[in-house]
């Protein structure tokens, strides 16, 4: 056995399938050039709940699968497969990768010719075609770690003194001996592992590749960066690279490494810098997230409040329409901020803080805010029931203020959308006429808002079809002339090597790349040039799993709970359980429950996790009337089509059961 490939999977089914398809192609090419070549593929699944196991058994029965009953971490899972692997070489491969057809042939040829090479890594690019600097790294000594933490390595990436963490001074396209290789693609000799030991299971995730690279060097072997073949790495899918969780996991791994390999003095110094880095990165991340998520909300609130102030000044100063009566101080301090908040919440609940921005969504949000204000108005004391004209004029001023906010955003931040028309993405498919037809049918069934430009044929497959834009050889001209924003490659017709080459050579830098594997109902790529990797499925889109809907659901829970708390004396008389009602209000407020959840929430392991609900979509049924199959259908419909209005309808239908 020449090669054993080990892949550890955790809830990335779609990435895993695409990875295995590319691995199969690379193995086939290796077998064509060397009939004696033999290989085996291991997938170790760390208790995924996204149907990865079903996909493996159905589509890849020849893969040796190991299914863990819990997430044991990256090192333990890899070791499980390594212990039973038979290959002369062992390749540790991330599931969110696409390997080149020639990758296995080239890396094994190099290792066979260089007996002192203990391990090898390749050139990696992200989903946008950009070189990933972690393809080659230096040993993270305290000095190098300080340069990275302080930002000096980022300021001077090509410096031999400051750029040693990512070895920026080395040519990205030249073979070099390096200190550290990436665990995303880590080729090892089996005999090297037998001498230095397996992956250190003290590392749960991150750091194990640094530790193993270091031990390989200590044993007298060399680690090589080998850029003569490339792979795509949609990095960070199991733990997003910019998240706080990533920061803590990565730097915690660095501390473990320091305590293991550095002297006590150096380990303490290293740990000191790492802990500073953790708090600095965490602080910056929190501030950055708060700013990004709140700046739009605060801008809307400020402009709406300003518009209401102008309405107030106009109304109280114009004797003909406003009777010239000044409003009391309480109106300015309490009522106007409350109105501004409710209108802003209305915009929030109707998804006015996610693109594309549309006039229709703004109008719905403003009207929802007006309804909320009118509801509160009815409960105000007579002394606080100021002129309804303020609400009517405020509705108009809020609409215009919201439009102005989004126009300003368009002019200053993002010029890629149009407020007045739908934000369509102009797409071209790269592949044969048959695959283009299949992918187009899938796209038409998806929720994607797109405009189809046509398809681009593989080399030597010119077509007179009116939908054909030309061949790959004319790609840059086609992108420019037709203003293509997104390319979808059909991997049945276009090789991985061709896809990778195109991604690195497309001249227009704002083009988005995606790959459609054959006979699959999903597309993988990078939806944003600033994101490492993402995917969307054509077969089903679960609305409840979207970040904005999770936020909306939690905000609505808090808002409704506060509303029920304020008007408890009114609503309590409608409840079957009056004590249970007040208990549920506080349970929802502190986040233990949601007002609406799945039916039998604990049985829905295949759906996105949400809080246990006080109510569910079964409020109109008697529980005993529902069969198990029907329960699953109702839960799937709830998850697929979720919006805050779904929860409002369920609460309206189950108004007497809010204390259950």
XYZ file of C-alpha atoms in Angstrom:
660
model
C 0.000 0.000 0.000
C 1.563 3.286 -1.125
C -0.780 5.982 0.239
C -3.277 6.247 3.083
C -5.456 9.366 3.111
C -6.979 10.397 6.440
C -9.811 12.949 6.608
C -11.441 14.078 9.854
C -14.987 15.368 9.389
C -17.208 17.416 11.689
C -20.486 18.757 10.279
C -19.127 19.727 6.849
C -20.952 17.178 4.684
C -20.960 19.234 1.494
C -17.262 20.109 1.733
C -16.440 16.478 2.509
C -18.295 15.184 -0.553
C -16.496 17.603 -2.861
C -13.156 16.755 -1.227
C -13.679 13.003 -1.704
C -14.656 13.500 -5.351
C -11.391 15.385 -5.983
C -9.403 12.724 -4.077
C -10.947 9.982 -6.224
C -9.890 11.824 -9.402
C -6.329 12.266 -8.110
C -6.126 8.555 -7.248
C -7.417 7.592 -10.718
C -4.746 9.718 -12.399
C -2.064 8.192 -10.158
C -3.253 4.676 -11.064
C -3.143 5.493 -14.794
C 0.512 6.541 -14.591
C 1.468 3.777 -12.163
C -0.750 0.621 -12.287
C 1.038 -0.760 -9.204
C -0.108 2.201 -7.111
C -2.559 1.328 -4.338
C -4.287 3.544 -1.811
C -6.926 3.678 0.906
C -9.140 6.487 2.193
C -10.210 6.917 5.817
C -12.900 9.305 7.009
C -13.181 9.716 10.774
C -16.448 11.428 11.668
C -16.579 13.232 15.023
C -20.294 12.708 15.704
C -21.616 15.002 12.965
C -25.356 15.728 12.951
C -25.574 16.898 9.312
C -26.182 13.447 7.701
C -22.488 13.012 6.866
C -22.720 9.332 7.808
C -25.602 8.698 5.406
C -23.790 10.500 2.593
C -20.613 8.440 3.157
C -22.441 5.110 3.202
C -24.507 5.984 0.130
C -22.001 7.732 -2.147
C -18.603 6.435 -0.974
C -19.033 2.825 0.229
C -15.367 2.000 -0.501
C -14.152 4.639 1.982
C -13.132 3.227 5.373
C -15.379 5.166 7.763
C -14.968 5.479 11.526
C -17.923 7.015 13.372
C -17.201 8.430 16.813
C -20.005 8.868 19.345
C -18.604 12.237 20.436
C -16.281 14.937 19.095
C -12.880 13.621 20.205
C -10.910 16.401 18.485
C -8.588 16.532 15.494
C -5.544 14.721 16.919
C -7.391 11.774 18.462
C -9.493 11.259 15.317
C -6.447 11.294 13.011
C -4.613 8.849 15.275
C -7.544 6.426 15.133
C -7.028 6.050 11.382
C -3.218 6.274 11.402
C -3.002 3.290 13.785
C -4.692 1.006 11.239
C -3.372 2.647 8.057
C -1.233 0.447 5.801
C 0.270 3.050 3.492
C 3.953 3.850 3.103
C 2.841 7.478 3.127
C 0.041 9.004 5.171
C -1.724 12.173 4.050
C -3.641 14.166 6.646
C -6.215 16.097 4.630
C -8.906 18.582 5.679
C -12.444 17.927 4.396
C -12.774 21.548 3.194
C -10.155 21.093 0.464
C -10.082 20.326 -3.264
C -6.921 18.533 -4.427
C -5.385 18.784 -7.890
C -5.533 15.710 -10.144
C -1.726 15.604 -10.233
C -1.203 16.255 -6.503
C -0.636 12.667 -5.345
C 1.657 11.782 -8.212
C 3.880 14.835 -7.727
C 4.169 14.706 -3.942
C 4.971 10.994 -3.842
C 7.568 11.335 -6.623
C 9.248 14.107 -4.634
C 9.238 12.130 -1.373
C 10.590 9.001 -3.105
C 13.509 11.046 -4.476
C 14.255 12.790 -1.143
C 14.665 10.192 1.629
C 15.531 12.908 4.199
C 12.111 14.509 3.656
C 9.984 13.523 6.631
C 6.925 15.566 5.704
C 5.601 17.748 2.905
C 3.001 20.463 2.426
C 1.750 22.108 -0.762
C 0.739 25.533 -2.014
C -2.795 26.363 -0.861
C -5.204 28.966 -2.181
C -8.521 30.042 -0.650
C -11.946 30.052 -2.297
C -11.174 33.373 -3.981
C -7.911 32.232 -5.559
C -5.666 34.017 -3.041
C -2.474 32.410 -1.721
C -2.795 31.178 1.866
C 0.308 32.210 3.841
C -0.084 29.309 6.290
C 1.098 27.029 3.458
C 4.597 27.631 4.893
C 5.469 28.814 8.382
C 8.419 29.345 10.656
C 8.875 27.920 14.128
C 6.896 30.127 16.605
C 9.681 31.065 19.003
C 8.894 33.793 21.587
C 10.544 36.416 19.337
C 8.640 35.328 16.206
C 5.413 35.087 18.213
C 5.957 38.655 19.429
C 6.425 39.866 15.844
C 3.135 38.199 14.865
C 1.157 39.394 17.927
C 2.482 42.950 17.660
C 1.556 43.143 13.968
C 5.153 43.677 12.815
C 4.978 40.539 10.653
C 1.925 41.948 8.894
C 3.562 45.354 8.393
C 6.788 43.830 7.034
C 5.746 40.461 5.495
C 8.829 40.200 3.246
C 11.327 40.994 6.013
C 13.692 38.190 7.072
C 13.601 39.595 10.595
C 9.891 40.326 11.067
C 8.262 38.052 8.469
C 9.431 34.706 9.786
C 6.051 33.431 11.005
C 4.714 33.009 7.461
C 8.161 33.059 5.819
C 7.039 35.870 3.537
C 10.581 36.413 2.271
C 10.554 32.962 0.606
C 9.205 32.678 -2.948
C 5.676 31.220 -2.896
C 6.456 29.283 -6.073
C 9.780 27.703 -5.057
C 10.443 24.470 -3.169
C 11.897 25.281 0.246
C 12.744 23.584 3.494
C 10.469 25.084 6.188
C 9.822 24.619 9.892
C 6.051 24.160 10.042
C 3.514 22.615 7.664
C -0.271 22.968 7.697
C -2.490 20.181 8.998
C -4.877 20.882 6.114
C -2.514 18.968 3.782
C 0.253 17.151 5.665
C 2.041 14.271 3.905
C 4.160 12.027 6.171
C 6.238 8.906 5.861
C 4.810 6.095 7.967
C 8.336 5.316 9.204
C 8.737 8.945 10.326
C 5.561 8.711 12.407
C 6.782 5.454 13.917
C 9.937 7.240 15.096
C 8.495 10.573 16.293
C 5.116 9.323 17.510
C 1.552 10.130 16.471
C -0.225 13.458 16.836
C -0.188 14.746 20.408
C -3.721 14.213 21.725
C -3.265 17.058 24.190
C -4.113 19.354 21.261
C -7.868 19.262 20.625
C -7.809 21.523 17.569
C -4.939 23.690 16.237
C -1.282 23.449 17.219
C -0.940 19.726 16.551
C 0.615 20.419 13.124
C 3.201 22.765 14.677
C 4.035 20.192 17.351
C 4.382 17.343 14.832
C 6.458 19.478 12.412
C 8.821 20.349 15.271
C 9.209 16.723 16.397
C 9.959 15.657 12.807
C 12.850 18.133 12.677
C 14.124 16.998 16.084
C 14.281 13.443 14.696
C 16.619 14.600 11.904
C 14.092 14.767 9.061
C 13.227 17.796 6.899
C 9.880 19.474 6.242
C 9.357 20.715 2.692
C 7.045 23.317 1.189
C 6.224 21.970 -2.292
C 4.388 24.465 -4.567
C 4.557 22.402 -7.765
C 0.988 21.337 -7.091
C -1.807 23.414 -5.551
C -5.008 22.763 -3.630
C -8.032 24.872 -2.681
C -8.579 25.185 1.060
C -11.844 26.729 2.241
C -10.181 27.276 5.572
C -11.915 27.528 8.896
C -15.263 25.882 8.221
C -15.422 23.929 11.499
C -14.315 27.005 13.461
C -14.481 30.313 11.607
C -11.088 31.994 11.419
C -12.264 35.357 12.739
C -14.317 34.051 15.635
C -13.530 34.398 19.331
C -13.679 30.605 19.571
C -10.856 30.377 17.028
C -8.761 32.923 18.944
C -9.072 31.034 22.231
C -8.531 27.579 20.719
C -5.530 28.630 18.628
C -3.695 30.548 21.345
C -4.476 27.930 23.965
C -2.787 25.417 21.633
C 0.240 27.731 21.433
C 0.529 27.735 25.227
C 0.408 23.913 25.306
C 3.158 23.839 22.671
C 5.343 26.285 24.615
C 5.047 24.356 27.882
C 5.959 21.157 26.062
C 8.973 22.332 24.034
C 10.367 25.538 25.539
C 12.449 25.981 28.633
C 10.463 27.006 31.709
C 11.658 30.616 31.369
C 10.867 30.855 27.657
C 7.551 29.058 28.107
C 6.504 31.587 30.759
C 7.521 34.489 28.506
C 5.696 32.942 25.548
C 2.565 32.297 27.640
C 2.659 35.909 28.869
C 2.627 37.246 25.303
C -0.001 34.734 24.222
C -2.343 35.700 27.050
C -1.930 39.365 26.143
C -2.724 38.438 22.534
C -5.857 36.537 23.581
C -7.312 39.491 25.475
C -6.283 41.995 22.808
C -7.744 39.921 19.976
C -10.876 39.155 21.974
C -11.330 42.834 22.818
C -10.782 43.946 19.228
C -13.136 41.224 17.969
C -15.907 42.217 20.401
C -15.579 45.921 19.561
C -15.449 45.180 15.835
C -18.520 42.954 15.971
C -20.467 45.410 18.104
C -19.567 48.241 15.745
C -20.473 46.271 12.612
C -23.769 45.043 14.013
C -24.863 48.227 15.746
C -23.668 51.068 13.501
C -26.514 50.618 11.028
C -29.075 50.221 13.810
C -27.767 53.327 15.621
C -27.663 55.302 12.356
C -31.308 54.481 11.700
C -32.272 55.360 15.281
C -30.424 58.684 15.105
C -31.884 59.711 11.735
C -35.397 58.636 12.743
C -35.086 60.578 15.999
C -33.798 63.604 14.077
C -36.714 63.364 11.661
C -39.183 63.216 14.559
C -37.567 66.288 16.106
C -38.121 68.196 12.860
C -41.747 67.007 12.749
C -42.215 68.104 16.377
C -40.697 71.535 15.723
C -42.836 71.995 12.605
C -46.029 70.849 14.330
C -45.677 72.952 17.469
C -44.530 76.089 15.620
C -47.185 76.076 12.900
C -50.366 77.507 14.385
C -52.471 76.636 11.340
C -51.924 72.878 11.481
C -50.354 72.219 14.861
C -52.214 74.833 16.876
C -48.860 76.294 17.938
C -48.887 74.414 21.271
C -45.442 73.370 22.528
C -44.988 69.752 23.651
C -43.944 69.069 27.261
C -40.388 68.083 28.178
C -41.471 64.440 28.788
C -42.436 64.106 25.125
C -38.849 64.823 24.068
C -37.223 62.702 26.786
C -39.475 59.612 26.705
C -41.939 59.488 23.822
C -39.728 60.437 20.844
C -36.910 57.989 21.808
C -39.544 55.248 22.323
C -41.084 55.929 18.905
C -37.612 55.944 17.313
C -36.746 52.622 18.965
C -39.980 50.933 17.881
C -39.576 52.067 14.276
C -35.958 50.881 14.281
C -37.057 47.506 15.699
C -39.673 47.307 12.956
C -36.928 47.725 10.356
C -34.833 45.138 12.174
C -37.544 42.472 12.296
C -38.211 42.767 8.545
C -34.502 42.126 7.751
C -33.593 45.670 6.732
C -30.051 45.113 8.033
C -29.220 42.376 5.535
C -28.625 42.832 1.818
C -30.126 43.267 -0.681
C -31.783 46.485 0.542
C -35.206 46.989 -0.986
C -37.798 49.767 -0.843
C -40.480 47.132 -0.164
C -38.631 45.852 2.913
C -38.128 49.389 4.220
C -41.838 50.092 3.784
C -42.808 46.878 5.612
C -40.422 47.688 8.474
C -41.750 51.236 8.866
C -45.363 50.016 8.830
C -44.547 47.349 11.438
C -43.011 50.056 13.633
C -46.152 52.201 13.190
C -48.324 49.252 14.272
C -46.156 48.727 17.369
C -46.342 52.434 18.237
C -50.125 52.465 17.738
C -50.413 49.448 20.061
C -48.422 51.220 22.782
C -50.347 54.440 22.179
C -53.596 52.732 23.153
C -52.175 51.867 26.589
C -50.692 55.311 27.350
C -52.270 57.503 30.002
C -54.285 60.413 28.628
C -51.517 62.862 29.556
C -49.061 60.966 27.309
C -51.398 60.614 24.312
C -49.907 63.364 22.220
C -51.132 64.249 18.750
C -51.610 61.291 16.369
C -50.342 63.604 13.646
C -46.823 63.061 15.014
C -47.225 59.319 14.353
C -48.554 59.902 10.827
C -45.871 62.455 9.896
C -43.270 60.377 11.756
C -44.129 57.379 9.563
C -43.290 59.437 6.477
C -40.126 60.952 7.969
C -38.971 57.491 9.155
C -39.439 56.032 5.673
C -37.350 58.793 4.082
C -34.728 58.630 6.864
C -34.354 54.852 6.301
C -33.969 55.328 2.562
C -31.340 58.058 3.141
C -29.375 55.750 5.497
C -29.154 53.056 2.834
C -28.269 55.485 0.063
C -25.432 56.802 2.253
C -24.273 53.229 2.859
C -24.334 52.633 -0.893
C -22.255 55.741 -1.625
C -19.724 55.319 1.198
C -19.353 51.592 1.861
C -20.819 49.270 -0.741
C -21.471 50.296 -4.338
C -22.437 46.786 -5.426
C -26.174 46.971 -4.772
C -29.065 48.937 -6.156
C -31.695 50.173 -3.684
C -34.419 50.498 -6.271
C -34.111 47.184 -8.055
C -33.441 43.612 -6.979
C -29.792 42.854 -6.313
C -29.219 40.149 -8.908
C -25.890 38.378 -9.215
C -24.844 37.918 -12.840
C -23.769 34.288 -13.196
C -22.000 32.281 -15.896
C -21.579 28.503 -15.796
C -18.282 26.992 -16.951
C -18.860 23.524 -18.421
C -20.526 21.505 -21.142
C -23.986 22.258 -22.497
C -25.434 19.274 -20.611
C -23.914 20.204 -17.236
C -24.879 23.840 -17.778
C -28.500 22.766 -18.238
C -28.393 20.680 -15.039
C -26.820 23.450 -12.941
C -29.239 26.049 -14.333
C -32.212 23.872 -13.343
C -30.813 23.615 -9.817
C -30.238 27.369 -9.601
C -33.814 28.028 -10.721
C -35.022 25.862 -7.816
C -32.816 27.675 -5.323
C -33.599 30.896 -3.395
C -30.617 32.589 -5.068
C -31.376 35.971 -6.663
C -29.394 35.768 -9.914
C -29.335 36.742 -13.574
C -28.078 34.059 -15.944
C -25.612 35.349 -18.556
C -24.851 32.052 -20.307
C -22.322 29.233 -20.221
C -18.640 29.011 -21.129
C -17.483 25.853 -22.886
C -14.368 23.814 -22.060
C -11.474 24.066 -24.565
C -12.196 22.649 -28.062
C -15.941 22.462 -27.364
C -17.206 25.515 -29.223
C -20.978 25.699 -29.636
C -23.463 27.646 -31.756
C -25.968 27.545 -28.914
C -27.320 31.063 -28.268
C -26.576 30.616 -24.528
C -22.901 29.901 -25.208
C -20.657 32.888 -24.451
C -17.454 31.336 -25.779
C -14.708 29.032 -24.484
C -12.458 29.116 -21.429
C -9.668 30.489 -23.624
C -11.724 33.711 -23.905
C -12.640 33.818 -20.212
C -11.175 37.216 -19.232
C -12.807 38.895 -22.254
C -16.169 37.229 -21.478
C -16.048 38.358 -17.836
C -15.296 41.927 -18.903
C -17.829 42.203 -21.759
C -20.750 40.550 -19.939
C -19.830 41.947 -16.492
C -19.867 38.503 -14.870
C -19.911 38.570 -11.044
C -19.915 34.831 -10.361
C -18.463 31.782 -12.118
C -19.765 28.293 -11.363
C -17.387 25.543 -12.494
C -18.827 22.134 -13.393
C -16.209 19.780 -11.984
C -17.488 16.977 -14.205
C -16.139 18.853 -17.245
C -13.366 21.033 -15.783
C -10.450 19.475 -13.932
C -9.439 20.684 -10.488
C -6.085 21.787 -11.895
C -7.836 23.921 -14.539
C -10.195 25.427 -11.935
C -7.290 26.318 -9.651
C -5.299 27.832 -12.520
C -8.286 29.928 -13.668
C -8.958 31.171 -10.106
C -5.401 32.469 -9.820
C -5.342 34.076 -13.283
C -8.714 35.809 -13.649
C -7.919 39.499 -14.111
C -11.112 40.946 -12.584
C -10.624 40.710 -8.836
C -14.254 40.940 -7.656
C -15.371 37.718 -9.388
C -16.786 35.054 -7.057
C -15.921 31.389 -7.731
C -18.023 28.324 -6.971
C -17.818 24.656 -7.882
C -20.764 22.369 -8.734
C -19.790 18.704 -8.249
C -21.416 16.177 -10.624
C -24.764 14.650 -9.603
C -24.953 16.761 -6.445
C -27.512 19.315 -5.274
C -25.107 21.861 -3.830
C -22.551 24.469 -4.856
C -19.445 25.362 -2.859
C -17.360 28.510 -3.052
C -16.777 31.901 -1.511
C -19.826 34.176 -1.458
C -17.692 37.129 -0.441
C -14.087 37.991 -1.306
C -13.515 38.615 2.408
C -14.824 35.209 3.505
C -12.698 32.080 3.449
C -15.382 29.671 2.368
C -19.107 29.135 2.274
C -21.713 26.990 0.601
C -25.360 26.957 -0.307
C -27.497 23.932 -0.970
C -29.967 23.737 -3.787
C -32.070 20.927 -2.322
C -33.060 22.730 0.888
C -32.357 26.040 2.566
C -33.226 26.151 6.265
C -34.231 29.707 7.003
C -33.921 29.209 10.763
C -30.172 28.491 10.454
C -29.429 31.929 8.981
C -27.627 34.301 11.347
C -30.061 37.168 10.824
C -33.054 34.927 11.616
C -31.408 33.590 14.771
C -30.841 37.193 15.871
C -34.384 38.207 14.922
C -35.861 35.274 16.838
C -33.932 36.125 20.002
C -34.765 39.841 19.726
C -38.432 39.018 19.272
C -38.370 36.698 22.316
C -36.937 39.507 24.444
C -39.327 42.139 23.070
C -42.445 39.941 23.507
C -41.351 38.926 27.023
C -40.962 42.566 28.054
C -44.324 43.368 26.453
C -46.009 40.522 28.382
C -44.256 41.635 31.568
C -45.500 45.227 31.209
C -49.061 44.148 30.409
C -49.077 41.015 32.585
C -52.318 42.022 34.387
C -54.102 42.013 31.004
C -52.694 38.834 29.413
C -52.668 36.671 32.553
C -56.463 36.324 32.433
C -56.229 34.540 29.081
C -53.837 31.853 30.380
C -54.668 28.254 31.294
C -51.750 28.358 33.755
C -51.269 31.789 35.295
C -48.208 30.828 37.380
C -46.645 29.045 34.415
C -47.092 32.198 32.326
C -44.929 34.380 34.588
C -42.341 31.565 34.865
C -42.145 31.292 31.081
C -41.729 35.064 30.681
C -38.567 34.977 32.811
C -37.328 31.685 31.279
C -37.505 33.244 27.816
C -35.909 36.501 29.000
C -32.832 34.748 30.434
C -32.504 32.523 27.350
C -33.526 29.128 28.772
C -36.522 28.944 26.450
C -37.990 30.510 23.331
C -41.668 31.344 22.901
C -41.785 29.013 19.882
C -39.684 25.934 19.161
C -39.844 22.493 17.555
C -42.358 19.830 18.472
C -40.430 17.476 20.776
C -37.240 19.511 20.320
C -34.901 16.835 21.678
C -35.816 14.425 18.852
C -34.714 16.727 16.044
C -30.989 16.027 15.801
C -30.945 16.607 12.038
C -32.274 20.181 12.300
C -30.418 23.296 13.505
C -30.491 23.512 17.290
C -32.775 26.132 18.837
C -34.051 26.750 22.359
C -36.868 24.573 23.705
C -40.162 26.269 22.891
C -43.105 27.144 25.114
C -45.261 26.598 21.995
C -44.709 24.839 18.681
C -46.381 24.551 15.296
C -48.550 21.810 16.826
C -50.710 24.332 18.726
C -53.636 23.658 16.392
C -53.374 19.880 16.896
C -53.869 17.630 19.844
C -50.478 16.022 20.553
C -51.832 12.467 20.428
C -53.231 13.076 16.943
C -49.766 13.646 15.447
C -47.814 10.714 14.062
C -44.018 10.728 14.194
C -43.791 11.334 10.443
C -46.132 14.317 10.674
C -44.114 15.785 13.571
C -40.937 15.653 11.460
C -42.729 17.313 8.543
C -44.057 20.150 10.715
C -40.635 20.740 12.257
C -38.941 20.736 8.847
C -41.486 23.226 7.472
C -40.971 25.458 10.526
C -37.162 25.394 10.089
C -37.278 25.838 6.301
C -39.763 28.729 6.120
C -39.042 30.434 9.444
C -39.641 34.144 9.991
C -40.601 36.150 13.093
C -44.130 36.368 11.686
C -44.335 32.555 11.912
C -43.715 32.829 15.654
C -46.243 35.660 15.987
C -48.928 33.547 14.265
C -48.193 30.515 16.458
C -48.355 32.674 19.615
C -51.661 34.153 18.440
C -53.101 30.668 17.869
C -51.799 29.448 21.223
C -52.461 32.586 23.285
C -54.067 30.549 26.100
C -51.167 28.095 26.292
C -48.322 30.560 26.985
C -48.169 29.272 30.559
C -47.703 25.621 29.562
